[in-house]
Short mmCIF file of C-alpha atoms and ligand atoms in Angstrom, two decimals:
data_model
loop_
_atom_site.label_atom_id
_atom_site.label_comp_id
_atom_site.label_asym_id
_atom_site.label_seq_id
_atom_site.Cartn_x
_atom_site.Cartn_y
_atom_site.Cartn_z
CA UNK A 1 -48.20 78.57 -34.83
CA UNK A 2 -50.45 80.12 -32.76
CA UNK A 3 -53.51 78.15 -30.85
CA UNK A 4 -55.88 79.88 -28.97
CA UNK A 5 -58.63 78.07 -26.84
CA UNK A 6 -58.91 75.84 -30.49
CA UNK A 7 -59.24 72.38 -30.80
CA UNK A 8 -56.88 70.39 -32.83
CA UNK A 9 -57.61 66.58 -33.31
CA UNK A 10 -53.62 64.91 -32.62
CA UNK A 11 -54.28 63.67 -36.00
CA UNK A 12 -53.97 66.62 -37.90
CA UNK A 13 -50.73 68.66 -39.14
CA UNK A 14 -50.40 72.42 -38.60
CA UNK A 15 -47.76 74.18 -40.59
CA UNK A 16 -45.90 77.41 -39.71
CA UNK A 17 -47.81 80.33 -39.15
CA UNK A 18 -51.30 78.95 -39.44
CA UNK A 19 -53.43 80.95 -37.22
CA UNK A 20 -56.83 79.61 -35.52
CA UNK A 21 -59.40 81.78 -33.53
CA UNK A 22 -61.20 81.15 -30.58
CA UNK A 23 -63.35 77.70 -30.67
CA UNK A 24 -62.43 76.82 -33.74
CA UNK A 25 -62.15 72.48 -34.11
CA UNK A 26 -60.10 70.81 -36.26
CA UNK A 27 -60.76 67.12 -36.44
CA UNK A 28 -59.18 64.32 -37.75
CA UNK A 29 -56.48 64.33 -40.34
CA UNK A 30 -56.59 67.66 -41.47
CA UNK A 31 -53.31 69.59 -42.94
CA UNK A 32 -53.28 73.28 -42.15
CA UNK A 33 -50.39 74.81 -44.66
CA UNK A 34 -48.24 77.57 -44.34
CA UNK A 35 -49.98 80.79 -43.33
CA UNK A 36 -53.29 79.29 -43.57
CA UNK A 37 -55.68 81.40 -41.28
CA UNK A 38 -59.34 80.22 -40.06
CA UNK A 39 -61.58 82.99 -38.20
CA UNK A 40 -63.68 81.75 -34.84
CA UNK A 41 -66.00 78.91 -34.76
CA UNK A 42 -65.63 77.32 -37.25
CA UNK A 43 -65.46 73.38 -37.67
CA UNK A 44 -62.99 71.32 -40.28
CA UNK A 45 -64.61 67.80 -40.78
CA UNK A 46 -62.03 64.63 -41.24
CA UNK A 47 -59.48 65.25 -44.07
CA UNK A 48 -60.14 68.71 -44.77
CA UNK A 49 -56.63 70.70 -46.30
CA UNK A 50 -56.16 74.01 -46.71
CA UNK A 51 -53.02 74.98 -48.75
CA UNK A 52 -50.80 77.71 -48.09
CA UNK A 53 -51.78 81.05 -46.72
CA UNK A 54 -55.89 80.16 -47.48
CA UNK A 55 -58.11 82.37 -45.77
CA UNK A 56 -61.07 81.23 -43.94
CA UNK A 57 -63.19 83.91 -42.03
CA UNK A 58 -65.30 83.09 -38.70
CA UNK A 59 -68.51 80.69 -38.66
CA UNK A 60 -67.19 78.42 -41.66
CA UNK A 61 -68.47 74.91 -41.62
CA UNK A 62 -66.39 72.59 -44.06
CA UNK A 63 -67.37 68.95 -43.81
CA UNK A 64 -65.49 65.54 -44.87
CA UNK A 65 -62.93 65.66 -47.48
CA UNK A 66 -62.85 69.17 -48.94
CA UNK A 67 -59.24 70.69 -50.21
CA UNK A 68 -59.19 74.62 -50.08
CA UNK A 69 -56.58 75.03 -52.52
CA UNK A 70 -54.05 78.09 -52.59
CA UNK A 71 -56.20 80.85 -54.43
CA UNK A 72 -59.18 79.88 -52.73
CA UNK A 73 -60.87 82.53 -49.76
CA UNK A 74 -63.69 81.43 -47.67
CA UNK A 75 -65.67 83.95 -46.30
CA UNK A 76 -67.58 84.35 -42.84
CA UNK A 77 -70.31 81.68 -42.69
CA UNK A 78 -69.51 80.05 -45.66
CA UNK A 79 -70.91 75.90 -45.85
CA UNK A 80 -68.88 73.50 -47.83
CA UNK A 81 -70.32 69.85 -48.42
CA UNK A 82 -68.88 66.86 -47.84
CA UNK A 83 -66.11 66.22 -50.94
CA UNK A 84 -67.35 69.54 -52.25
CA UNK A 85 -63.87 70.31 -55.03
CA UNK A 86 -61.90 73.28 -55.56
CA UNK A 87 -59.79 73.96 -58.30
CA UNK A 88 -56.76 76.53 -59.12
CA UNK A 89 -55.63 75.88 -62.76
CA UNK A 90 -58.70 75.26 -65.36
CA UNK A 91 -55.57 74.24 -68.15
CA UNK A 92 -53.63 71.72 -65.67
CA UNK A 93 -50.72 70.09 -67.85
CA UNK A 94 -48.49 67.79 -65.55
CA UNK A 95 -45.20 68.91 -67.23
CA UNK A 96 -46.28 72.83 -67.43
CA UNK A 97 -47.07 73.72 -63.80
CA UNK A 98 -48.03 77.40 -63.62
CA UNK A 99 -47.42 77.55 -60.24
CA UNK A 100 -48.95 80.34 -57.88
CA UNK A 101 -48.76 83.05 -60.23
CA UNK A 102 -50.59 81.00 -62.63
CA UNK A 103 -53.71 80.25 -60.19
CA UNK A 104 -57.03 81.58 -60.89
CA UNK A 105 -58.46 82.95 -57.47
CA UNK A 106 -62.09 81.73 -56.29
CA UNK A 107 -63.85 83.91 -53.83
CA UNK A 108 -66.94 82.01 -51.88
CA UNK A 109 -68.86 84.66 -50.27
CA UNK A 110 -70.53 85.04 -46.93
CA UNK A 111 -72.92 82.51 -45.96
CA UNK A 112 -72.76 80.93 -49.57
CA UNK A 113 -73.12 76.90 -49.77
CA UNK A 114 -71.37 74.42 -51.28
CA UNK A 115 -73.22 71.31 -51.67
CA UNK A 116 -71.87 67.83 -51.31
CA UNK A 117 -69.82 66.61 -54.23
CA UNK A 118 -70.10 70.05 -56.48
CA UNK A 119 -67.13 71.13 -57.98
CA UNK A 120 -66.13 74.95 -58.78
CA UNK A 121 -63.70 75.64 -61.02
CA UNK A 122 -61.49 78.61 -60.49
CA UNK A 123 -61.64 81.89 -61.26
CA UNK A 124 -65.05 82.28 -59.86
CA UNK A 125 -67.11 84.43 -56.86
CA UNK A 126 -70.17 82.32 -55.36
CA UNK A 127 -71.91 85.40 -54.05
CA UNK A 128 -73.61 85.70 -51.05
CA UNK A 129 -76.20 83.47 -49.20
CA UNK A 130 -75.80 81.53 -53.28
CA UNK A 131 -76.59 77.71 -52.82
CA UNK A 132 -74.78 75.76 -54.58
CA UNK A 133 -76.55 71.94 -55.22
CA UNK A 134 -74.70 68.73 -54.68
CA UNK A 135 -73.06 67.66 -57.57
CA UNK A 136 -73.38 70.50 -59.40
CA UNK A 137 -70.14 71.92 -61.43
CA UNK A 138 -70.14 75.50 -60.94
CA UNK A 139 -68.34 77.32 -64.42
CA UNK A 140 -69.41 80.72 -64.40
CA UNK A 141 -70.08 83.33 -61.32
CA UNK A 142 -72.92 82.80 -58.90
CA UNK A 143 -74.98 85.84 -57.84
CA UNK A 144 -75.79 86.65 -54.32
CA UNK A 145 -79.16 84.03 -53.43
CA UNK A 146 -79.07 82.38 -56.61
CA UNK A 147 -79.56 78.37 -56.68
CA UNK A 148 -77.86 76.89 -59.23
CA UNK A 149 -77.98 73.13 -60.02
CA UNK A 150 -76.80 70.70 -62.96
CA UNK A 151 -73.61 70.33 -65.12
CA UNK A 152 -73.20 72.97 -66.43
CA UNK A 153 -74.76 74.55 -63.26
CA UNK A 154 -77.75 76.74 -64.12
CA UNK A 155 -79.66 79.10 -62.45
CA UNK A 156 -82.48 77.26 -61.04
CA UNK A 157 -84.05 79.95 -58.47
CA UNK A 158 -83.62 81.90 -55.17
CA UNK A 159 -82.87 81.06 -51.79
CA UNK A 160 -83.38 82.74 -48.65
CA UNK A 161 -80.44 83.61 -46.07
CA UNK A 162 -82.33 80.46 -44.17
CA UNK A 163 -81.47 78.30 -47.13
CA UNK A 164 -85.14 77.66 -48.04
CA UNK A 165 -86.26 78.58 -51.72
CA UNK A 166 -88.01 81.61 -52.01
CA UNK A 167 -91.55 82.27 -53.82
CA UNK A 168 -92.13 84.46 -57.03
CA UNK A 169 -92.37 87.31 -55.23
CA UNK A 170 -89.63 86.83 -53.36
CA UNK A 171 -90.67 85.63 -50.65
CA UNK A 172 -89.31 83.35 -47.83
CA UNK A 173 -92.56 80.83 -46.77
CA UNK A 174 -90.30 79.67 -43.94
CA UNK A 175 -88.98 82.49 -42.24
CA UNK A 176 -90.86 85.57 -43.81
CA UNK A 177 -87.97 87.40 -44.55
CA UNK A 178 -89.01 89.46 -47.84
CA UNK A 179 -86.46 89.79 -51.09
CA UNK A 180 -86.32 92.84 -53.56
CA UNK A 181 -84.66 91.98 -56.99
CA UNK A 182 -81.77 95.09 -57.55
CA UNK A 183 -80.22 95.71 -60.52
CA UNK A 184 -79.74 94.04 -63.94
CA UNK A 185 -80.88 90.53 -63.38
CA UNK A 186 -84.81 91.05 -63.52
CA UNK A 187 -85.91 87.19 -64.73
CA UNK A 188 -87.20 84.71 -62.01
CA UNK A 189 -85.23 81.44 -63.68
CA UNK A 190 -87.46 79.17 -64.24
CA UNK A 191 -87.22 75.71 -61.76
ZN1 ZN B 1 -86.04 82.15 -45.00
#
């Protein structure tokens, strides 16, 4: 285990080889499994697990009661929502484990949010800056700035790297910052 100028609440459980950067907190009741690596600065609310060998990169926020199940990868910046749900196995039989061959991997991409309560099943890439609503189940991929909302979760618009929704043209009336639409998806989804 190796502990760097991190914070780890007494509470909590580190196993073997979990790595922490620099000012990285860990609070209360957390379990950190086997070869589970978080990046800098990043904060684990109360009851937060990440199973074995999960990667977490630098600037993640992950609130209350959020497992990061083996298969799952954080990247830099990502937000997860209080009791936001990960999955591994979308065919779970208690008598037929698949074990971690079997998983389905789920890549959340940089600065990507995952609201409160939403569930993503496995298998899937939240791209980047996506948002992610609370409650929403997320069963297909997420493009990069797309909100999606609902069960099913459907497209419901863009958001801005700020997290604010942008305009028709792309537009950020918060910060300014200016989108151009690339590639296939051409259709502003309708709110
Ligand atoms: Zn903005």
């Amino acid at each position: 285990m190796i502990v760097e100028k991190a914070m780890v609440h007494p509470t909590s459980i580190l196993d073997g080889g979990v790595v922490l950067g620099d000012g990285t907190r860990v609070w209360q009741f957390c379990h950190l499994q086997a070869g589970a690596s978080v990046g800098e600065y990043c904060t684990l609310g109360q009851n937060v697990n990440l199973g074995p060998g999960v990667r977490v990169g630098n600037g993640v926020k992950i609130q209350n009661n959020v497992s990061v199940y083996q298969g799952v990868t954080l990247e830099d910046q990502v937000f997860c929502g209080p009791s936001a749900v990960f999955t591994n196995d979308r065919t779970p039989r208690a008598p037929y484990p698949k074990g971690p061959g079997g998983y389905l991997p789920t890549l959340v991409r940089e600065g990507a949010t995952i609201g409160a309560n939403a569930t993503i099943l496995s298998g899937l890439t939240i791209g980047r800056w996506a948002m992610v609503a609370a409650g929403a189940v997320v069963t297909k991929d997420v493009p990069a700035h797309q909100l999606v909302a609902g069960t099913p979760a459907r497209a419901m618009g863009w958001v801005c790297r700020c997290g604010h929704r942008l305009d028709r043209e792309f537009h950020c009336p918060a910060c300014g910052r200016q989108y151009r639409m690339r590639g296939k998806i051409k259709s502003f989804p309708k709110p």
